[in-house]
Amino acid sequence: MTPENPADTPTDPPVRTDFGEGVARLTLNNPRRKNAISLEMAALIDDFCVRVETDPGIGAVVVAAAGAYFCSGADTRDLASSSADPASPEAVRRTSAVYGAFVRVGMLPVPTISRVVGGAVGAGLNLALATDLMAITPETRLESGFLARGIHPGGGHLSLLGRAVGWSNTIAMAACGLALTGTEAVTRGLAHLAVPESELDARIAELTAPAAADPELTRRVMTSARLELGPPAVSWSSALEIERGVQMWSMSRKGEGSWSSRGPGR
């Protein structure tokens, strides 16, 4: 007898990965639990990041999720186990594994885009915020969620929110329980774009195509961006020096003969 939902069978991995045409795609595949991040999923995310870091042919990453909800946070079964003795080495190991998964995503050497539908809360919002761009639907709901569960934010949650939306919005979400729709998230700078789900993949493809076409250059741009923008950001004069050598490298690679009379790059 065939299961109603193949994604829920034990043989289907809780994280799916795909690599092709310069784009690496990671899909959370635990829809029965709203893609809550388990320790097994965290380990698979780490493996995915190692592949991206070591494969120079990858120029962009997309983080998506199966089902109708992006990510409901850390698996509550692990949270319950950790709550029994929060200071124990085992509890620290569990939380560190989940935190490490989205930190690795946030430090990848290529542009990362999260495809967020349904909602993201707690560590799930951390994962979305760890990506460089968030592509979302207008009705998707973004929540800090830690306050509602009676626990302090973790995983650098306040820092991730703060760098995206500033002090006031961070406090509103993390300390006062404000939830944002996708439309509101774009208005406040938390998400890059909000379109109907039927349009998300096409818009994401438009963003990844240039990066995937020249992964070597893209990776150098991202290295400079992380050095210059931080946090903390560097001064303009420091940014000039960071970019100088890399731009000279790119011009040397391009070569004199590739500049046409119609203008640079044509």
Coordinates of C-alpha atoms in Angstrom, one line a residue:
M1 CA 0.0 0.0 0.0
T2 CA 1.4 3.4 -1.0
P3 CA 1.6 6.0 1.8
E4 CA -0.5 9.1 1.3
N5 CA 2.5 11.4 1.8
P6 CA 5.8 9.9 0.6
A7 CA 7.7 12.8 2.3
D8 CA 6.7 11.3 5.6
T9 CA 8.1 7.8 5.0
P10 CA 11.3 6.8 7.0
T11 CA 13.2 6.2 3.7
D12 CA 12.9 9.9 2.6
P13 CA 15.6 12.1 4.1
P14 CA 14.5 15.0 6.3
V15 CA 16.7 17.3 4.2
R16 CA 16.9 17.1 0.4
T17 CA 19.7 18.6 -1.7
D18 CA 20.1 19.3 -5.3
F19 CA 23.1 20.6 -7.3
G20 CA 22.9 21.8 -10.9
E21 CA 23.7 24.6 -13.2
G22 CA 25.7 26.5 -10.6
V23 CA 22.9 26.6 -8.0
A24 CA 22.7 24.4 -4.9
R25 CA 19.3 23.9 -3.4
L26 CA 18.6 22.7 0.2
T27 CA 15.0 21.7 1.0
L28 CA 13.8 21.0 4.6
N29 CA 11.8 17.8 4.2
N30 CA 9.9 17.3 7.5
P31 CA 6.5 18.8 6.6
R32 CA 4.6 16.6 9.2
R33 CA 6.3 18.6 11.9
K34 CA 6.3 21.9 10.0
N35 CA 10.0 21.3 9.1
A36 CA 11.1 21.7 12.7
I37 CA 14.9 21.3 12.7
S38 CA 16.0 18.1 14.4
L39 CA 19.6 17.1 15.2
E40 CA 19.7 14.8 12.1
M41 CA 18.5 17.7 9.9
A42 CA 21.2 20.0 11.4
A43 CA 23.9 17.5 10.6
L44 CA 22.6 17.2 7.0
I45 CA 22.5 21.0 6.6
D46 CA 26.1 21.0 7.8
D47 CA 27.1 18.4 5.1
F48 CA 25.3 20.5 2.5
C49 CA 27.3 23.6 3.5
V50 CA 30.6 21.6 3.3
R51 CA 29.7 20.7 -0.3
V52 CA 28.9 24.3 -1.2
E53 CA 32.1 25.6 0.4
T54 CA 34.3 23.1 -1.4
D55 CA 32.7 23.1 -4.9
P56 CA 33.9 26.1 -6.9
G57 CA 31.2 25.5 -9.5
I58 CA 28.4 26.6 -7.1
G59 CA 27.5 30.3 -7.4
A60 CA 24.3 30.5 -5.4
V61 CA 22.2 28.7 -2.8
V62 CA 18.4 28.4 -2.3
V63 CA 17.0 27.3 1.0
A64 CA 13.4 26.0 0.7
A65 CA 11.0 23.7 2.5
A66 CA 8.6 21.0 1.6
G67 CA 4.9 21.4 2.5
A68 CA 3.0 24.5 3.4
Y69 CA 5.2 25.9 6.2
F70 CA 8.9 26.9 6.0
C71 CA 10.1 26.1 9.5
S72 CA 8.6 26.1 13.0
G73 CA 11.9 26.3 14.8
A74 CA 14.0 23.7 16.6
D75 CA 12.3 20.3 17.2
T76 CA 10.3 20.6 20.4
R77 CA 11.4 17.1 21.4
D78 CA 15.0 18.2 21.6
L79 CA 14.0 21.4 23.4
A80 CA 12.1 19.3 26.0
S81 CA 15.1 17.0 26.5
S82 CA 17.4 20.0 26.9
S83 CA 15.0 21.7 29.4
A84 CA 15.5 18.7 31.8
D85 CA 19.1 19.9 32.4
P86 CA 19.9 23.0 30.3
A87 CA 23.5 23.3 31.6
S88 CA 24.5 19.7 30.8
P89 CA 27.0 19.0 28.0
E90 CA 24.3 17.1 26.1
A91 CA 21.9 20.0 26.2
V92 CA 24.6 22.4 25.0
R93 CA 25.4 19.9 22.2
R94 CA 21.8 19.9 21.0
T95 CA 21.3 23.6 20.9
S96 CA 24.8 24.2 19.4
A97 CA 24.0 21.8 16.6
V98 CA 20.8 23.6 15.6
Y99 CA 22.5 27.0 16.0
G100 CA 25.5 25.8 14.0
A101 CA 23.3 24.8 11.0
F102 CA 22.0 28.3 10.3
V103 CA 25.4 29.9 11.2
R104 CA 27.0 27.7 8.5
V105 CA 24.3 28.8 6.0
G106 CA 24.9 32.5 7.0
M107 CA 28.6 32.2 6.3
L108 CA 28.5 30.5 2.9
P109 CA 30.8 32.0 0.2
V110 CA 27.9 32.5 -2.3
P111 CA 24.6 34.5 -2.2
T112 CA 21.9 32.6 -0.3
I113 CA 18.2 33.0 -0.8
S114 CA 15.5 31.6 1.5
R115 CA 12.1 30.6 -0.1
V116 CA 9.7 31.2 2.8
V117 CA 6.0 30.2 2.6
G118 CA 3.5 29.7 5.3
G119 CA 5.6 30.9 8.2
A120 CA 8.9 30.9 10.0
V121 CA 9.3 31.2 13.8
G122 CA 12.1 30.9 16.3
A123 CA 15.1 29.0 15.0
G124 CA 13.2 28.8 11.7
L125 CA 13.2 32.6 11.4
N126 CA 16.9 32.5 12.3
L127 CA 17.5 30.2 9.4
A128 CA 15.6 32.5 7.0
L129 CA 17.4 35.6 8.4
A130 CA 20.8 33.8 8.0
T131 CA 20.3 33.9 4.3
D132 CA 21.3 37.0 2.3
L133 CA 17.9 37.4 0.7
M134 CA 14.4 36.3 1.8
A135 CA 11.8 35.7 -0.9
I136 CA 8.4 35.4 0.7
T137 CA 4.7 35.4 -0.1
P138 CA 2.5 38.4 1.1
E139 CA 0.6 36.2 3.5
T140 CA 3.5 34.4 5.1
R141 CA 3.8 35.0 8.8
L142 CA 7.2 35.8 10.5
E143 CA 7.4 35.5 14.3
S144 CA 10.2 35.6 16.8
G145 CA 8.3 33.0 18.8
F146 CA 10.7 32.7 21.8
L147 CA 8.7 34.9 24.1
A148 CA 5.5 32.9 23.4
R149 CA 7.3 29.7 24.5
G150 CA 8.6 31.4 27.6
I151 CA 12.2 31.1 26.7
H152 CA 14.9 33.7 25.9
P153 CA 15.9 34.1 22.2
G154 CA 18.9 32.0 21.1
G155 CA 21.2 31.5 18.2
G156 CA 22.0 35.2 17.9
H157 CA 18.3 35.9 17.2
L158 CA 18.4 39.5 18.4
S159 CA 21.5 40.3 16.3
L160 CA 20.0 38.7 13.2
L161 CA 16.8 40.8 13.6
G162 CA 18.7 43.9 14.5
R163 CA 20.9 44.0 11.4
A164 CA 17.8 43.6 9.3
V165 CA 15.2 45.9 10.9
G166 CA 17.0 47.9 13.6
W167 CA 16.4 48.4 17.3
S168 CA 12.7 49.3 17.4
N169 CA 11.4 46.6 15.2
T170 CA 13.6 44.0 16.9
I171 CA 12.2 44.9 20.3
A172 CA 8.7 44.9 18.9
M173 CA 9.2 41.3 17.5
A174 CA 11.4 39.7 20.2
A175 CA 10.1 41.4 23.4
C176 CA 6.6 42.5 22.5
G177 CA 5.5 39.5 20.3
L178 CA 4.9 41.4 17.0
A179 CA 4.4 39.2 14.0
L180 CA 4.9 40.4 10.4
T181 CA 3.2 39.3 7.2
G182 CA 5.3 39.0 4.1
T183 CA 4.2 42.3 2.8
E184 CA 5.1 44.0 6.1
A185 CA 8.4 42.2 6.2
V186 CA 9.4 43.7 2.9
T187 CA 8.3 47.2 4.0
R188 CA 10.4 47.0 7.1
G189 CA 13.4 45.5 5.3
L190 CA 13.2 42.0 6.7
A191 CA 12.5 40.4 3.4
H192 CA 13.7 41.2 -0.1
L193 CA 10.5 40.5 -2.0
A194 CA 6.9 39.3 -1.5
V195 CA 5.0 37.7 -4.4
P196 CA 2.4 34.9 -4.8
E197 CA 3.9 31.5 -4.3
S198 CA 3.3 30.7 -8.0
E199 CA 5.8 33.4 -8.9
L200 CA 8.4 32.7 -6.2
D201 CA 10.6 30.2 -8.1
A202 CA 10.8 32.4 -11.2
R203 CA 11.8 35.4 -9.2
I204 CA 14.4 33.4 -7.3
A205 CA 15.8 32.1 -10.6
E206 CA 16.2 35.6 -11.8
L207 CA 18.3 36.4 -8.7
T208 CA 20.5 33.3 -8.9
A209 CA 21.2 33.2 -12.6
P210 CA 23.9 35.9 -12.7
A211 CA 25.6 34.5 -9.7
A212 CA 25.5 31.0 -11.0
A213 CA 26.9 32.0 -14.4
D214 CA 30.2 33.1 -12.9
P215 CA 30.7 31.4 -9.5
E216 CA 34.4 32.5 -9.2
L217 CA 33.6 36.2 -9.5
T218 CA 30.5 35.8 -7.3
R219 CA 32.5 34.2 -4.5
R220 CA 35.0 37.1 -4.5
V221 CA 32.2 39.6 -4.5
M222 CA 30.7 37.9 -1.4
T223 CA 34.0 37.8 0.4
S224 CA 34.4 41.5 -0.1
A225 CA 30.8 42.2 0.9
R226 CA 31.3 40.3 4.2
L227 CA 34.6 42.0 4.9
E228 CA 33.1 45.5 4.2
L229 CA 29.6 45.3 5.5
G230 CA 30.3 43.0 8.5
P231 CA 28.8 43.6 10.9
P232 CA 30.7 45.6 11.9
A233 CA 31.1 47.6 8.7
V234 CA 34.4 49.1 7.7
S235 CA 35.2 52.7 6.6
W236 CA 34.9 53.8 3.0
S237 CA 38.7 54.1 2.7
S238 CA 39.1 50.6 4.0
A239 CA 36.5 49.4 1.5
L240 CA 38.6 50.9 -1.3
E241 CA 41.6 48.8 -0.3
I242 CA 39.5 45.7 0.1
E243 CA 38.1 46.0 -3.4
R244 CA 41.3 47.3 -5.2
G245 CA 43.2 44.0 -5.6
V246 CA 40.1 41.9 -6.4
Q247 CA 38.9 44.4 -9.0
M248 CA 42.4 44.3 -10.6
W249 CA 42.2 40.5 -10.6
S250 CA 38.8 40.6 -12.4
M251 CA 40.1 43.1 -15.0
S252 CA 43.1 40.9 -15.7
R253 CA 40.8 37.9 -16.1
K254 CA 38.6 39.8 -18.5
G255 CA 41.5 41.0 -20.6
E256 CA 41.9 44.1 -22.8
G257 CA 40.4 42.6 -25.9
S258 CA 37.0 41.9 -24.3
W259 CA 36.2 45.6 -23.9
S260 CA 34.2 46.8 -26.9
S261 CA 33.6 50.3 -28.1
R262 CA 30.0 50.2 -26.9
G263 CA 31.2 50.5 -23.3
P264 CA 32.5 48.4 -20.4
G265 CA 31.5 44.8 -20.3
R266 CA 29.9 44.8 -23.8

